[in-house]
Coordinates of C-alpha atoms and ligand atoms in Angstrom, one line a residue:
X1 CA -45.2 -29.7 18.5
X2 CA -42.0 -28.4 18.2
X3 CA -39.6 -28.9 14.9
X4 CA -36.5 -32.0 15.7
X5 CA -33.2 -31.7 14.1
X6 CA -32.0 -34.5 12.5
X7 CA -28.2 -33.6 13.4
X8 CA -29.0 -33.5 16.8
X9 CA -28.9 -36.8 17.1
X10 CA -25.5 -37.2 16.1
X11 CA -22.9 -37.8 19.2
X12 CA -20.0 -37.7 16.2
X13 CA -19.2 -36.6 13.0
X14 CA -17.2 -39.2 11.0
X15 CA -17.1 -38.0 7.6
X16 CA -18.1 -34.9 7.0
X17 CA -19.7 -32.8 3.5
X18 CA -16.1 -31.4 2.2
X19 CA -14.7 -35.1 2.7
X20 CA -17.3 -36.9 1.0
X21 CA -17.5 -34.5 -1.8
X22 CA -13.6 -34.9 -2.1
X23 CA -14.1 -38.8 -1.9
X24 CA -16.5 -38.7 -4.7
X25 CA -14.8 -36.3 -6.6
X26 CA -11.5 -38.7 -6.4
X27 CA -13.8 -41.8 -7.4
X28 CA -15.5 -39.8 -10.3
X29 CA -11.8 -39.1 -11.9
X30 CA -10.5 -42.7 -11.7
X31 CA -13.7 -44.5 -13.1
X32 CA -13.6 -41.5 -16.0
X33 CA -10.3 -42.8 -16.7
X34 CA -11.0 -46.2 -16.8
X35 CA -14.8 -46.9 -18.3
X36 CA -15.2 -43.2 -20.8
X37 CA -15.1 -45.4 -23.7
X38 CA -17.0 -48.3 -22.2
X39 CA -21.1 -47.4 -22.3
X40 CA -21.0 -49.3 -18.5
X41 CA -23.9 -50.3 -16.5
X42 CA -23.7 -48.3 -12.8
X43 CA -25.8 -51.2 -10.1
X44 CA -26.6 -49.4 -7.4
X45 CA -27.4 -51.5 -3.9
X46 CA -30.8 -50.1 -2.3
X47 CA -31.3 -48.3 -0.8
X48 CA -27.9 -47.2 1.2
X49 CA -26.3 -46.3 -1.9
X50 CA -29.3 -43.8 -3.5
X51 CA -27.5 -40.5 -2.6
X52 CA -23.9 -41.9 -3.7
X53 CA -25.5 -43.0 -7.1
X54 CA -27.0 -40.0 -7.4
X55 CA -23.8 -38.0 -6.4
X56 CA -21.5 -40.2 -8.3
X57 CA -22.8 -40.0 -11.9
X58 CA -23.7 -36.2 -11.9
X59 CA -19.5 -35.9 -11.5
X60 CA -19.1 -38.9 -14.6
X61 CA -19.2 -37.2 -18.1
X62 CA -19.7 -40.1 -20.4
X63 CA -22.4 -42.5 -21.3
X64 CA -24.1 -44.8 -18.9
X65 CA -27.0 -46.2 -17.7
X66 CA -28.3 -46.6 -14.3
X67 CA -30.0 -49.4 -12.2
X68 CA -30.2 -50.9 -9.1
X69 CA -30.6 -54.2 -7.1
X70 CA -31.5 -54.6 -3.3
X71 CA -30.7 -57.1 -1.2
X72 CA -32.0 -58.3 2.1
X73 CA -30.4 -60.3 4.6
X74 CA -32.1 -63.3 6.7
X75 CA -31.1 -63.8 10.2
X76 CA -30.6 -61.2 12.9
X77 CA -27.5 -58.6 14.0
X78 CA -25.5 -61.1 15.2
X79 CA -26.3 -64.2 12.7
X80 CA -25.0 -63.7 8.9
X81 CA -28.3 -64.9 7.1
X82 CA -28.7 -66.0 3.6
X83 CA -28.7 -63.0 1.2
X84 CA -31.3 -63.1 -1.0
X85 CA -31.8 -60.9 -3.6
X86 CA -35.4 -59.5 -3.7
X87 CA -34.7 -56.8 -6.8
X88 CA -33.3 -57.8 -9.9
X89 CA -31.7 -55.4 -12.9
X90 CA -34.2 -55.0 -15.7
X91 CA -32.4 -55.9 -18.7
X92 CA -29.5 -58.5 -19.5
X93 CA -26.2 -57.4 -18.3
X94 CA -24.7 -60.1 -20.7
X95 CA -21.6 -58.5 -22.5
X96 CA -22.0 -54.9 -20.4
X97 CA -19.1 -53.9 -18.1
X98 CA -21.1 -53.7 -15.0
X99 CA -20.0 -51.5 -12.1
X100 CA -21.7 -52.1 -8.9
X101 CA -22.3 -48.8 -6.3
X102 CA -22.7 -49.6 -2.9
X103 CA -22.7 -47.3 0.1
X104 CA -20.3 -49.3 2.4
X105 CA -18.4 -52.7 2.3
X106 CA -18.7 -54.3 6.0
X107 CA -18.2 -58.0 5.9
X108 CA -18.5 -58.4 2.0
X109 CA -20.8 -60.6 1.7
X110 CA -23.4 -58.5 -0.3
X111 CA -20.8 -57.4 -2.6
X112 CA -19.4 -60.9 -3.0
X113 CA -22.6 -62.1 -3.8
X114 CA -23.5 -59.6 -6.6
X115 CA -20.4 -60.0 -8.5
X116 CA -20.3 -63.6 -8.9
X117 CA -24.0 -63.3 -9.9
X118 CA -23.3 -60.6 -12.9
X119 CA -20.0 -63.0 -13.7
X120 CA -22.4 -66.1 -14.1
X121 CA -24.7 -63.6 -16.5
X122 CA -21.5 -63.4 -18.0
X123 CA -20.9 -59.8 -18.0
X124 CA -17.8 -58.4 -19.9
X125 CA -16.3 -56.9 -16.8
X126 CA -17.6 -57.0 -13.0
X127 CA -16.0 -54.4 -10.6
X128 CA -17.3 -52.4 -7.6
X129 CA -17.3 -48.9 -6.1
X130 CA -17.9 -48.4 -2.7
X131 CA -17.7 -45.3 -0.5
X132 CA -17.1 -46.5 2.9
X133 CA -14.9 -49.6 3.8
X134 CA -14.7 -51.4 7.2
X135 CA -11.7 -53.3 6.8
X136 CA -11.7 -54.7 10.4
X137 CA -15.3 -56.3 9.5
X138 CA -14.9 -58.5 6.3
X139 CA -15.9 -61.9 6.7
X140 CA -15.8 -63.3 3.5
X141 CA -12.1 -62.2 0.9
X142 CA -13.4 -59.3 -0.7
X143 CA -11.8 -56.2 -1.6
X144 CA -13.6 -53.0 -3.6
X145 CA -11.8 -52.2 -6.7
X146 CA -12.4 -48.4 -6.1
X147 CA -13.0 -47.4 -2.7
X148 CA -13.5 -43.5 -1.3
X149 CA -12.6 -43.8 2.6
X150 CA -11.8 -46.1 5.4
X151 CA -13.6 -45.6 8.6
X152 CA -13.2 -47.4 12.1
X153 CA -15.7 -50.7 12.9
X154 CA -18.8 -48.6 14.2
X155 CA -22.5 -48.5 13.1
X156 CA -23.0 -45.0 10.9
X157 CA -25.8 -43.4 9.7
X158 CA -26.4 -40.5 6.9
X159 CA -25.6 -39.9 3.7
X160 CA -28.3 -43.2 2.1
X161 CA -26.9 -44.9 5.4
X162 CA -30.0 -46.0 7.9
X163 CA -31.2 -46.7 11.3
X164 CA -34.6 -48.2 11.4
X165 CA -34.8 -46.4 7.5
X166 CA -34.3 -43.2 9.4
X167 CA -30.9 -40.3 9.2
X168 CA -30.8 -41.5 5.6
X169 CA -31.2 -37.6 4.2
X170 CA -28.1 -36.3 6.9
X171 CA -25.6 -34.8 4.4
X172 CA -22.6 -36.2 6.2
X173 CA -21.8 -39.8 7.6
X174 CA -21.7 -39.6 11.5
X175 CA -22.6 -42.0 14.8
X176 CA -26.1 -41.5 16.5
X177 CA -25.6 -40.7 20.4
X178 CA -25.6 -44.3 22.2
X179 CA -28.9 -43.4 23.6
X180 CA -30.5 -43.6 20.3
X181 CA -29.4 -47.2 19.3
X182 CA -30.4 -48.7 22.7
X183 CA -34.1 -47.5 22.3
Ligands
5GP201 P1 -21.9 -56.5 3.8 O1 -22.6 -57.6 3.0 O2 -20.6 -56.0 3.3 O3 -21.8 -56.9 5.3 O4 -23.0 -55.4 3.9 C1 -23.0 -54.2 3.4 C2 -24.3 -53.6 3.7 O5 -24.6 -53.6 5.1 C3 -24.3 -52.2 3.3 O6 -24.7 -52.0 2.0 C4 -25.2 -51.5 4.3 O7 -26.6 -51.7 3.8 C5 -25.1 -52.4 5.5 N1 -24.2 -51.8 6.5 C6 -23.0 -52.2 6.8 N2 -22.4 -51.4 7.7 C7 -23.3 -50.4 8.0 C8 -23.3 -49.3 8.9 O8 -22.4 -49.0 9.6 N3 -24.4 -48.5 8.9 C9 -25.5 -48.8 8.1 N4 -26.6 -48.0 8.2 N5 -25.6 -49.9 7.3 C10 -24.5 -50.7 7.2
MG202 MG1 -26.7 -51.6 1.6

């Protein structure tokens, strides 16, 4: 059997190793700035936003602690299901500054969700941090409050980001070849 590379299946490039370390690097300054002195609580969203967690607080010098949520979605590509959340924190986020890590922010609806959920637990401070942003997507009013790139409205993989649970180990964020999403 011969050996597959994983890149190979990528028809384009969208953001590539330099930009994303750039991107985090950026994020990693402004959230020093703003939480150093504030012990907060990084949420990261399985499983896109593993390798951004993991990225993310190697470049933060300052307490924190780490955990995650996931969330799954009911209803198929085309039909918004109900979110439900299927992983919960393990301890009470009551009076933490919570910052929730996602991968990327497409219609806003997971991110939406999450926030008003650690507000009702009545968290001291809610805020997000997202790597990718489709703006053209969002269905629901919802902006990140720190946010590393923009990218156009088109499915990406790599980087945490799947297809089928697959290209989630490519270093870069890029487009599989058409072929590939039709099979
Ligand atoms: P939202 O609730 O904002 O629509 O959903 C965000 C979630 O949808 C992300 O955390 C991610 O899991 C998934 N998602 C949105 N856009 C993409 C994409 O282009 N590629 C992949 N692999 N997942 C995406
Ligand atoms: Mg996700």
């Amino acid at each position: 059997m011969s050996r597959r590379a994983l890149a190979e299946d990528v028809g384009e490039v969208l953001v590539t190793e330099q930009q994303i370390e750039a991107a985090v690097g950026s994020l990693a300054q402004q959230l020093t700035a703003d939480y150093a002195d504030k012990s907060p609580l990084l949420v990261g969203v399985l499983t896109g936003a593993f390798v951004f967690m993991a990225d993310l607080v190697r470049r933060l010098d300052f307490p924190l602690e780490v955990d995650f949520v996931a969330v799954s979605s009911y209803g198929d590509a085309t039909v918004a299901g109900e979110l439900e959340l299927t992983r919960d924190v393990s301890d009470n986020v009551a009076g933490r500054h919570v910052l929730i890590v996602d991968d990327i922010l497409d219609t806003g609806r997971t991110l939406a969700m999450l926030t008003d959920l650690f507000r009702r637990r009545e968290a001291a401070s809610v805020r997000t941090c997202c790597l990718l942003d489709k703006p053209s997507r969002r269905a629901v009013e919802f902006e990140a409050d720190y946010l590393g790139l923009e990218i156009p409205d088109q499915f990406v993989v790599g980087y945490g980001l799947d297809f089928a649970q697959g290209y989630r180990n490519l270093p870069f964020v890029g487009v599989l070849r058409p072929e590939l999403y039709e099979s």
